[in-house]
Structures are given as structure tokens and as C-alpha cells.
Amino acid sequence: MTRVAAVDCGTNSIRLLVADPLGVSSGNRTEHQTDSPAKLVDLHREMRVVRLGQGVDATGRFADEAIERTRAALADYASTMRELGVQRVDMVATSATRDAANRDEFFAMTAELLGAVVPGAVARVITGDEEARLSFRGAVGDLDPTQGPFAVTDLGGGSTELVVGDGSGVRAAYSADVGCVRTTERCLRGDPPSEQEIAAAQEFIGERLAPAFAAVDASEVKTWVGVAGTMTTLAAIAAGLEAYDPERIHLSRVSLTQLDRVCWDLVAMPRAQRAEMGVMHPGRVDVIGAGALVTDALAKLMAAKAGVTELVVSEHDILDGIALNLLDQP
């Protein structure tokens, strides 16, 4: 049995999953092997907000302090991997790293820390298309295939992935350059944001999402699945939770009417009030308003294109997809 570690380093957060395989399935085969694992057994999940993409949209470079925050988190993750006896590791870097001019400094840091776990390991930049496909694989693993076709949206800090597929795999995918950090830095300055700022953000979001829905046909979608921190937080608020509980959130359903109310309540809410919410991670307080605006736009597009009436929220996402891909390897 192979123990694997998946690390997802995005614009806003860095996350770790250490897992073992549970059983195999004759479906979802790869070119490398006959069977691939049907499920993962989680040994450790962790998330830290490091804001690696701080200012990248404006400067084109990683800030020194952002790299240091990421280094500190990854050093702790590497220690956890060694303690748990990880045999394979894959660290993927997404939107912010694709855009940063000084990304070589970032990669040198990851090679130093990950190489102490598995010799030769280093972070790799993945394309938006691969990011979308990994997210889809992780997100739909616990869903009944008869509920498909699925549309999976992975709303990150710098990009949002839209993927449509079914039990046999991905049909189409698109990575849009819009996320909660990018939208906040470009459009939202006030506390709470002004009507003019909100309108500018909506225009920016609409311009970035339009090509995604032009490229990906969502007309046959039966189930809309949302992953990543913005949507899981919105689901927790909709459920009235006082403290975040991933077991309560995983595969929970939020009507679009309820989602609309939660999104606009957050947009209008002052920062201090958001910070007091028990389900709110401190690292999301500043960007959740923009995330709510992106979610609202996605909801309206999904309703118009596919006629969906609710959002299914999954705790499983790109991390699970990365881990499953590691287990596919010979």
C-alpha cells in the first residue's frame, strides 16, 4: 500500500492531504495501470491561508513576505509528511504561480523542503485545464453517477474552474482568470464596498466568466457542485452553523434562493461583522465578499444555462484528485 501526500498551493491558501488508498475500481482506468483506487482514506488534512498571490495581479511578482509565509507552512507540512511515512508527494501550484515573474525562487524553496521527504520532489505548475480536471475528479468521487452530468466549479483566489462531465470523465473544462483575491484587489476597497465598487466587480466577474460558459456547454447539467473555501463557507453560513464542521458541509445542498441571500448579506456586511462569524476562517474575512459575488454570478449562469435550483457543496476537490493521480502511477 502506497501512502501519498497532495499539496495544493493556490493564490490564497496552501493545503495538505495525506491519504492511503481504500479498495480499487475497474473504472477510471489510466494508461499506467489496470485498476485505480475507488476511494481515499484520509490520514491528515490541513489548510493555511498564506496569501501567496498577494499583489501578483498588480506587480507580476511574489512578495517576499508571501514566499516566507508559504515557506513556513510548507516546512510544517513536510514535517508532517515525514512523521506519517509518505512515499509519494505531488505539490501543484496554480493561478498565482502561473503569473509570477520570480517563480524560480518559489520552486527552489519547494525543492528544498519537499526533497527532504521524497528525493527530487518539487512543486509543479499546472495548467488551468489540468487544474479543472483534477478538481472534477476529486469533487464527484462521492456522488451518485446517476445525478450527472455534473458541473463542478472550483472558486479559488485567482481563478475559477468550470468543468462539465459525468461518470465516464470530463467533457469540457475552462479556467477563468477571476477569483476572490483577484476581484478584491481589483475592485473592492470600501468596508463595506460601495455600490460603484460592487457594480465594477460584477462587470469584471461577468467579463471573465462569459468565455467559460461559451467554451463549456452546461445545458445538460443536472447537478451543480461547488468546491473550495468560499463555497464551503457559504454553505456553513446557510446551514446556520456556529462552528465549521466539514462532515456537516460535505454533500450539503443549498437552494439558489438561500444562496442568493447569504451572498448578498456577506457583500453588505462590514469586515468586523464577518470576522465575528464562527464559521469564518480568519484568512477569508477580507476576500469572502468578492467570493460571494463570484458565486452569485455562477449561480445565475447555472440557473440560466442548466435550470439548476440548488448547489451541492463538496469538501473533496483538487487535493483528492491529486492524491488519486499519485496512486495511479506504477
XYZ file of N, CA and C in Angstrom, residues 131-313:
549
model
N -5.894 21.780 -13.791
C -6.486 22.137 -12.502
C -7.972 21.795 -12.492
N -8.649 22.117 -13.577
C -10.076 21.839 -13.672
C -10.361 20.343 -13.632
N -9.565 19.554 -14.336
C -9.798 18.114 -14.400
C -9.509 17.431 -13.058
N -8.467 17.884 -12.373
C -8.174 17.323 -11.052
C -9.285 17.666 -10.062
N -9.780 18.896 -10.133
C -10.873 19.303 -9.248
C -12.111 18.448 -9.487
N -12.413 18.198 -10.754
C -13.591 17.391 -11.089
C -13.455 15.979 -10.531
N -12.289 15.388 -10.726
C -12.089 14.015 -10.253
C -12.287 13.921 -8.741
N -11.750 14.892 -8.014
C -11.921 14.872 -6.570
C -13.342 15.151 -6.134
N -14.006 16.089 -6.825
C -15.309 16.569 -6.372
C -16.424 15.556 -6.538
N -16.402 14.775 -7.616
C -17.551 13.909 -7.905
C -17.384 12.486 -7.380
N -16.268 12.212 -6.710
C -15.998 10.848 -6.268
C -17.040 10.272 -5.333
N -17.686 11.110 -4.527
C -18.682 10.622 -3.570
C -20.114 10.806 -4.060
N -20.287 11.218 -5.302
C -21.623 11.464 -5.832
C -22.113 10.278 -6.653
N -23.417 10.077 -6.649
C -24.043 9.028 -7.446
C -23.943 9.418 -8.924
N -23.335 8.571 -9.759
C -23.197 8.923 -11.181
C -24.519 9.230 -11.872
N -25.633 8.676 -11.357
C -26.925 8.937 -11.989
C -27.377 10.381 -11.790
N -26.712 11.111 -10.879
C -27.037 12.523 -10.682
C -26.371 13.412 -11.732
N -25.514 12.828 -12.575
C -24.838 13.578 -13.611
C -25.716 13.771 -14.842
N -25.220 14.532 -15.809
C -23.920 15.212 -15.848
C -23.773 16.260 -14.741
N -22.518 16.469 -14.345
C -22.188 17.410 -13.285
C -21.478 18.635 -13.861
N -21.710 19.765 -13.225
C -20.866 20.940 -13.437
C -20.155 21.202 -12.125
N -18.834 21.172 -12.143
C -18.040 21.459 -10.951
C -17.412 22.833 -11.114
N -17.593 23.686 -10.111
C -16.929 24.989 -10.100
C -16.003 25.052 -8.891
N -14.747 25.364 -9.165
C -13.711 25.481 -8.135
C -13.308 26.943 -8.075
N -13.832 27.647 -7.074
C -13.622 29.088 -6.953
C -12.412 29.338 -6.063
N -11.315 29.756 -6.656
C -10.089 29.991 -5.910
C -9.807 31.461 -5.702
N -8.560 31.751 -5.352
C -8.177 33.131 -5.117
C -7.955 33.910 -6.393
N -7.339 33.248 -7.392
C -7.017 33.936 -8.632
C -7.750 33.431 -9.845
N -8.334 32.246 -9.758
C -9.030 31.678 -10.912
C -10.228 30.867 -10.453
N -11.125 30.625 -11.396
C -12.296 29.785 -11.155
C -12.384 28.770 -12.284
N -12.422 27.496 -11.910
C -12.503 26.435 -12.904
C -13.952 25.983 -13.075
N -14.353 25.835 -14.320
C -15.661 25.288 -14.671
C -15.426 23.994 -15.440
N -15.980 22.901 -14.936
C -15.796 21.592 -15.565
C -17.149 20.901 -15.672
N -17.446 20.377 -16.833
C -18.662 19.591 -17.033
C -18.258 18.176 -17.422
N -18.886 17.204 -16.781
C -18.582 15.813 -17.083
C -19.594 14.892 -16.440
N -19.311 13.606 -16.533
C -20.197 12.600 -15.944
C -19.348 11.479 -15.371
N -19.976 10.336 -15.116
C -19.249 9.235 -14.502
C -18.108 8.706 -15.338
N -18.134 8.956 -16.639
C -17.066 8.474 -17.513
C -15.911 9.458 -17.630
N -16.074 10.666 -17.078
C -14.972 11.622 -17.113
C -15.402 13.010 -17.543
N -14.405 13.835 -17.841
C -14.625 15.243 -18.170
C -15.023 15.397 -19.636
N -16.040 16.211 -19.870
C -16.438 16.542 -21.242
C -15.750 17.820 -21.719
N -15.740 18.831 -20.867
C -15.138 20.114 -21.239
C -14.753 20.856 -19.973
N -13.726 21.694 -20.083
C -13.242 22.441 -18.917
C -12.693 23.787 -19.354
N -12.763 24.757 -18.438
C -12.235 26.095 -18.713
C -11.799 26.714 -17.395
N -10.660 27.397 -17.423
C -10.176 28.115 -16.244
C -10.293 29.610 -16.505
N -11.124 30.278 -15.720
C -11.352 31.716 -15.878
C -10.486 32.491 -14.890
N -9.883 33.567 -15.357
C -8.994 34.371 -14.514
C -9.791 35.308 -13.617
N -10.559 34.720 -12.725
C -11.310 35.507 -11.754
C -11.450 34.679 -10.485
N -11.173 35.297 -9.349
C -11.278 34.624 -8.064
C -11.470 35.653 -6.971
N -11.528 35.190 -5.726
C -11.865 36.103 -4.631
C -10.750 37.102 -4.329
N -9.485 36.686 -4.427
C -8.382 37.617 -4.169
C -8.231 38.595 -5.320
N -8.229 38.093 -6.542
C -8.057 38.949 -7.719
C -9.162 40.004 -7.788
N -10.408 39.598 -7.524
C -11.530 40.531 -7.590
C -11.463 41.557 -6.466
N -11.076 41.114 -5.270
C -10.931 42.047 -4.148
C -9.888 43.104 -4.457
N -8.715 42.682 -4.923
C -7.624 43.624 -5.174
C -7.946 44.589 -6.308
N -8.716 44.141 -7.282
C -9.028 45.000 -8.425
C -10.181 45.955 -8.161
N -11.171 45.504 -7.391
C -12.435 46.233 -7.375
C -12.936 46.697 -6.015
N -12.673 45.953 -4.957
C -13.357 46.202 -3.686
C -12.414 46.832 -2.669
N -12.623 48.096 -2.376
C -11.763 48.825 -1.446
C -12.491 49.225 -0.159
N -13.772 49.537 -0.284
C -14.515 50.052 0.856
C -14.873 48.973 1.860
N -15.268 49.408 3.053
C -15.678 48.490 4.113
C -16.976 48.998 4.731
N -18.120 48.490 4.262
C -18.308 47.548 3.160
C -18.133 48.249 1.811
N -18.034 47.504 0.723
C -17.811 48.135 -0.576
C -18.990 49.001 -1.001
N -18.690 50.035 -1.772
C -19.733 50.932 -2.264
C -20.505 50.274 -3.406
N -21.635 50.883 -3.750
C -22.421 50.366 -4.870
C -21.613 50.397 -6.158
N -20.802 51.449 -6.317
C -19.979 51.569 -7.521
C -18.925 50.456 -7.574
N -18.326 50.148 -6.438
C -17.331 49.074 -6.389
C -17.970 47.720 -6.686
N -19.142 47.503 -6.123
C -19.847 46.243 -6.374
C -20.189 46.111 -7.854
N -20.673 47.201 -8.450
C -21.009 47.172 -9.876
C -19.775 46.890 -10.725
N -18.646 47.508 -10.361
C -17.400 47.267 -11.103
C -16.963 45.813 -10.963
N -17.109 45.273 -9.753
C -16.745 43.874 -9.531
C -17.641 42.944 -10.342
N -18.936 43.223 -10.361
C -19.858 42.386 -11.133
C -19.520 42.419 -12.624
N -19.151 43.600 -13.118
C -18.776 43.714 -14.531
C -17.509 42.903 -14.815
N -16.520 43.031 -13.929
C -15.264 42.289 -14.080
C -15.518 40.783 -14.051
N -16.312 40.341 -13.082
C -16.622 38.912 -12.951
C -17.355 38.404 -14.190
N -18.342 39.170 -14.637
C -19.108 38.764 -15.811
C -18.247 38.630 -17.050
N -17.315 39.576 -17.231
C -16.417 39.526 -18.390
C -15.522 38.293 -18.351
N -15.090 37.898 -17.164
C -14.187 36.754 -17.032
C -14.918 35.409 -17.100
N -16.166 35.372 -16.641
C -16.905 34.105 -16.663
C -17.559 33.820 -18.012
N -17.853 34.854 -18.779
C -18.550 34.654 -20.056
C -17.825 33.676 -20.981
N -16.492 33.799 -21.165
C -15.809 32.836 -22.044
C -15.879 31.400 -21.528
N -15.936 31.239 -20.206
C -16.013 29.890 -19.638
C -17.305 29.202 -20.057
N -18.412 29.924 -19.939
C -19.699 29.320 -20.283
C -19.921 29.264 -21.791
N -19.150 30.049 -22.551
C -19.184 29.917 -24.010
C -18.423 28.673 -24.455
N -17.348 28.354 -23.733
C -16.495 27.216 -24.104
C -17.015 25.890 -23.571
N -17.743 25.932 -22.466
C -18.212 24.711 -21.805
C -19.737 24.665 -21.865
N -20.271 23.672 -22.526
C -21.721 23.516 -22.657
C -22.293 22.933 -21.365
N -23.071 23.751 -20.663
C -23.656 23.315 -19.392
C -25.139 22.983 -19.520
N -25.648 22.933 -20.741
C -27.094 22.810 -20.931
C -27.669 21.482 -20.432
N -26.854 20.416 -20.397
C -27.360 19.111 -19.964
C -27.066 18.812 -18.492
N -26.468 19.754 -17.803
C -26.076 19.530 -16.410
C -27.304 19.299 -15.525
N -27.216 18.280 -14.689
C -28.275 18.005 -13.712
C -27.891 18.467 -12.308
N -26.594 18.425 -11.994
C -26.147 18.738 -10.633
C -24.978 19.706 -10.688
N -25.114 20.820 -9.977
C -24.036 21.798 -9.848
C -23.308 21.530 -8.532
N -21.998 21.329 -8.615
C -21.172 21.025 -7.447
C -20.167 22.154 -7.251
N -20.113 22.694 -6.047
C -19.151 23.744 -5.725
C -18.118 23.241 -4.736
N -16.853 23.584 -4.982
C -15.774 23.182 -4.082
C -14.937 24.399 -3.708
N -14.101 24.210 -2.693
C -13.135 25.201 -2.187
C -13.776 26.115 -1.146
N -12.914 26.897 -0.485
C -13.265 27.563 0.756
C -14.402 28.552 0.707
N -14.519 29.316 -0.377
C -15.628 30.265 -0.449
C -16.960 29.538 -0.371
N -17.125 28.518 -1.190
C -18.427 27.849 -1.257
C -18.709 27.008 -0.023
N -17.683 26.393 0.554
C -17.933 25.638 1.785
C -18.309 26.585 2.926
N -17.709 27.775 2.942
C -18.064 28.764 3.966
C -19.488 29.258 3.773
N -19.869 29.534 2.531
C -21.240 29.959 2.254
C -22.239 28.889 2.685
N -21.897 27.623 2.447
C -22.788 26.532 2.855
C -22.913 26.458 4.371
N -21.812 26.698 5.073
C -21.845 26.675 6.535
C -22.723 27.793 7.083
N -22.640 28.964 6.458
C -23.494 30.084 6.878
C -24.955 29.755 6.596
N -25.222 29.208 5.412
C -26.596 28.853 5.052
C -27.178 27.823 6.011
N -26.326 26.919 6.506
C -26.786 25.875 7.430
C -26.934 26.383 8.855
N -26.504 27.614 9.105
C -26.622 28.182 10.441
C -25.649 27.606 11.445
N -24.517 27.095 10.980
C -23.537 26.505 11.894
C -22.839 27.590 12.707
N -22.589 27.292 13.969
C -21.845 28.221 14.818
C -20.344 28.006 14.703
N -19.948 26.789 14.355
C -18.540 26.458 14.131
C -18.463 25.589 12.888
N -17.366 25.702 12.163
C -17.245 24.969 10.907
C -17.140 23.469 11.170
N -17.927 22.692 10.444
C -17.958 21.236 10.603
C -17.937 20.604 9.212
N -16.780 20.112 8.760
C -16.699 19.580 7.395
C -17.646 18.423 7.131
N -17.942 17.613 8.141
C -18.852 16.489 7.931
C -20.278 16.970 7.660
N -20.651 18.090 8.271
C -21.974 18.666 8.014
C -22.030 19.321 6.636
N -20.901 19.819 6.180
C -20.866 20.555 4.917
C -20.793 19.621 3.716
N -20.036 18.528 3.825
C -19.798 17.665 2.671
C -21.105 17.113 2.109
N -21.362 17.400 0.850
C -22.547 16.995 0.097
C -23.829 17.652 0.600
N -23.690 18.748 1.349
C -24.876 19.506 1.741
C -25.425 20.252 0.523
N -26.688 20.611 0.597
C -27.364 21.268 -0.526
C -27.898 22.622 -0.087
N -27.692 23.600 -0.950
C -28.146 24.963 -0.674
C -29.000 25.412 -1.854
N -30.239 25.812 -1.583
C -31.085 26.297 -2.674
C -30.506 27.603 -3.211
N -30.753 27.886 -4.480
C -30.220 29.124 -5.055
C -30.847 30.352 -4.406
N -32.078 30.221 -3.939
C -32.710 31.337 -3.225
C -31.964 31.629 -1.930
N -31.654 30.581 -1.184
C -30.901 30.739 0.063
C -29.486 31.233 -0.222
N -28.871 30.713 -1.272
C -27.515 31.124 -1.632
C -27.469 32.602 -1.980
N -28.470 33.074 -2.696
C -28.539 34.496 -3.059
C -28.569 35.365 -1.809
N -29.367 34.975 -0.831
C -29.481 35.761 0.396
C -28.163 35.790 1.161
N -27.509 34.634 1.291
C -26.240 34.563 2.015
C -25.175 35.397 1.314
N -25.109 35.294 -0.002
C -24.097 36.047 -0.756
C -24.252 37.547 -0.550
N -25.456 38.038 -0.700
C -25.639 39.488 -0.615
C -25.556 40.003 0.815
N -25.912 39.173 1.787
C -25.681 39.562 3.185
C -24.189 39.769 3.436
N -23.356 38.872 2.905
C -21.907 38.977 3.106
C -21.324 40.187 2.396
N -21.795 40.452 1.192
C -21.277 41.597 0.432
C -21.535 42.899 1.188
N -22.703 43.004 1.808
C -23.077 44.232 2.510
C -22.518 44.323 3.922
N -21.946 43.254 4.417
C -21.523 43.167 5.812
C -20.157 43.823 6.032
N -19.995 44.630 7.084
C -18.675 45.182 7.405
C -17.693 44.078 7.780
N -16.423 44.354 7.594
C -15.382 43.370 7.862
C -15.450 42.844 9.293
N -15.645 43.738 10.254
C -15.652 43.332 11.659
C -16.758 42.323 11.942
N -17.899 42.499 11.295
C -19.009 41.567 11.500
C -18.701 40.210 10.876
N -18.080 40.215 9.700
C -17.689 38.945 9.080
C -16.692 38.203 9.964
N -15.763 38.951 10.547
C -14.715 38.338 11.371
C -15.283 37.657 12.607
N -16.448 38.077 13.057
C -17.055 37.504 14.256
C -17.794 36.196 13.984
N -17.972 35.853 12.725
C -18.727 34.639 12.390
C -17.900 33.403 12.740
N -18.505 32.478 13.467
C -17.769 31.310 13.938
C -17.277 30.397 12.839
N -17.931 30.410 11.674
C -17.537 29.522 10.571
C -16.502 30.159 9.650
N -16.167 31.423 9.912
C -15.299 32.168 9.000
C -13.832 31.986 9.362
N -13.051 31.425 8.437
C -11.605 31.345 8.651
C -11.038 32.763 8.605
N -10.148 33.117 9.539
C -9.599 34.483 9.557
C -8.987 34.913 8.227
N -8.416 33.979 7.501
C -7.792 34.310 6.227
C -8.770 34.576 5.101
N -10.057 34.335 5.336
C -11.071 34.578 4.304
C -11.870 35.853 4.555
N -11.683 36.457 5.702
C -12.505 37.608 6.074
C -12.433 38.710 5.022
N -11.234 38.998 4.530
C -11.043 40.117 3.602
C -11.520 39.825 2.185
N -11.652 38.554 1.821
C -11.931 38.223 0.414
C -13.259 37.501 0.200
N -13.973 37.178 1.268
C -15.202 36.404 1.122
C -16.294 37.199 0.408
N -16.279 38.529 0.530
C -17.268 39.343 -0.179
C -17.138 39.189 -1.682
N -15.907 39.253 -2.175
C -15.676 39.041 -3.602
C -16.032 37.614 -3.990
N -15.701 36.656 -3.130
C -16.070 35.271 -3.404
C -17.574 35.100 -3.504
N -18.311 35.831 -2.669
C -19.771 35.773 -2.720
C -20.296 36.334 -4.039
N -19.664 37.394 -4.538
C -20.083 37.962 -5.822
C -19.814 37.002 -6.978
N -18.678 36.325 -6.947
C -18.390 35.331 -7.989
C -19.392 34.183 -7.902
N -19.679 33.730 -6.687
C -20.646 32.641 -6.504
C -22.022 33.042 -7.008
N -22.429 34.268 -6.701
C -23.730 34.760 -7.161
C -23.803 34.760 -8.688
N -22.723 35.194 -9.328
C -22.696 35.196 -10.794
C -22.764 33.777 -11.346
N -22.023 32.859 -10.724
C -22.063 31.460 -11.149
C -23.467 30.878 -10.993
N -24.121 31.190 -9.885
C -25.464 30.666 -9.636
C -26.441 31.130 -10.709
N -26.358 32.396 -11.067
C -27.265 32.927 -12.091
C -26.989 32.284 -13.454
N -25.720 32.079 -13.767
C -25.372 31.439 -15.034
C -25.806 29.974 -15.059
N -25.611 29.261 -13.948
C -26.015 27.857 -13.898
C -27.536 27.720 -13.998
N -28.265 28.636 -13.378
C -29.724 28.596 -13.467
C -30.179 28.864 -14.898
N -29.536 29.832 -15.551
C -29.925 30.189 -16.915
C -29.547 29.108 -17.921
N -28.367 28.526 -17.762
C -27.873 27.554 -18.743
C -28.451 26.160 -18.539
N -28.619 25.752 -17.273
C -28.993 24.362 -16.987
C -30.295 24.224 -16.215
N -30.816 25.323 -15.702
C -32.049 25.246 -14.934
C -31.891 24.642 -13.555
N -30.665 24.612 -13.021
C -30.473 24.046 -11.683
C -31.111 24.954 -10.639
N -31.508 24.359 -9.518
C -32.175 25.118 -8.461
C -31.424 25.065 -7.140
N -30.295 24.327 -7.117
C -29.543 24.222 -5.873
C -28.070 23.973 -6.162
N -27.270 24.198 -5.143
C -25.832 23.948 -5.179
C -25.512 22.804 -4.226
N -24.760 21.817 -4.709
C -24.232 20.754 -3.857
C -22.789 21.109 -3.532
N -22.453 21.122 -2.250
C -21.116 21.537 -1.825
C -20.304 20.314 -1.418
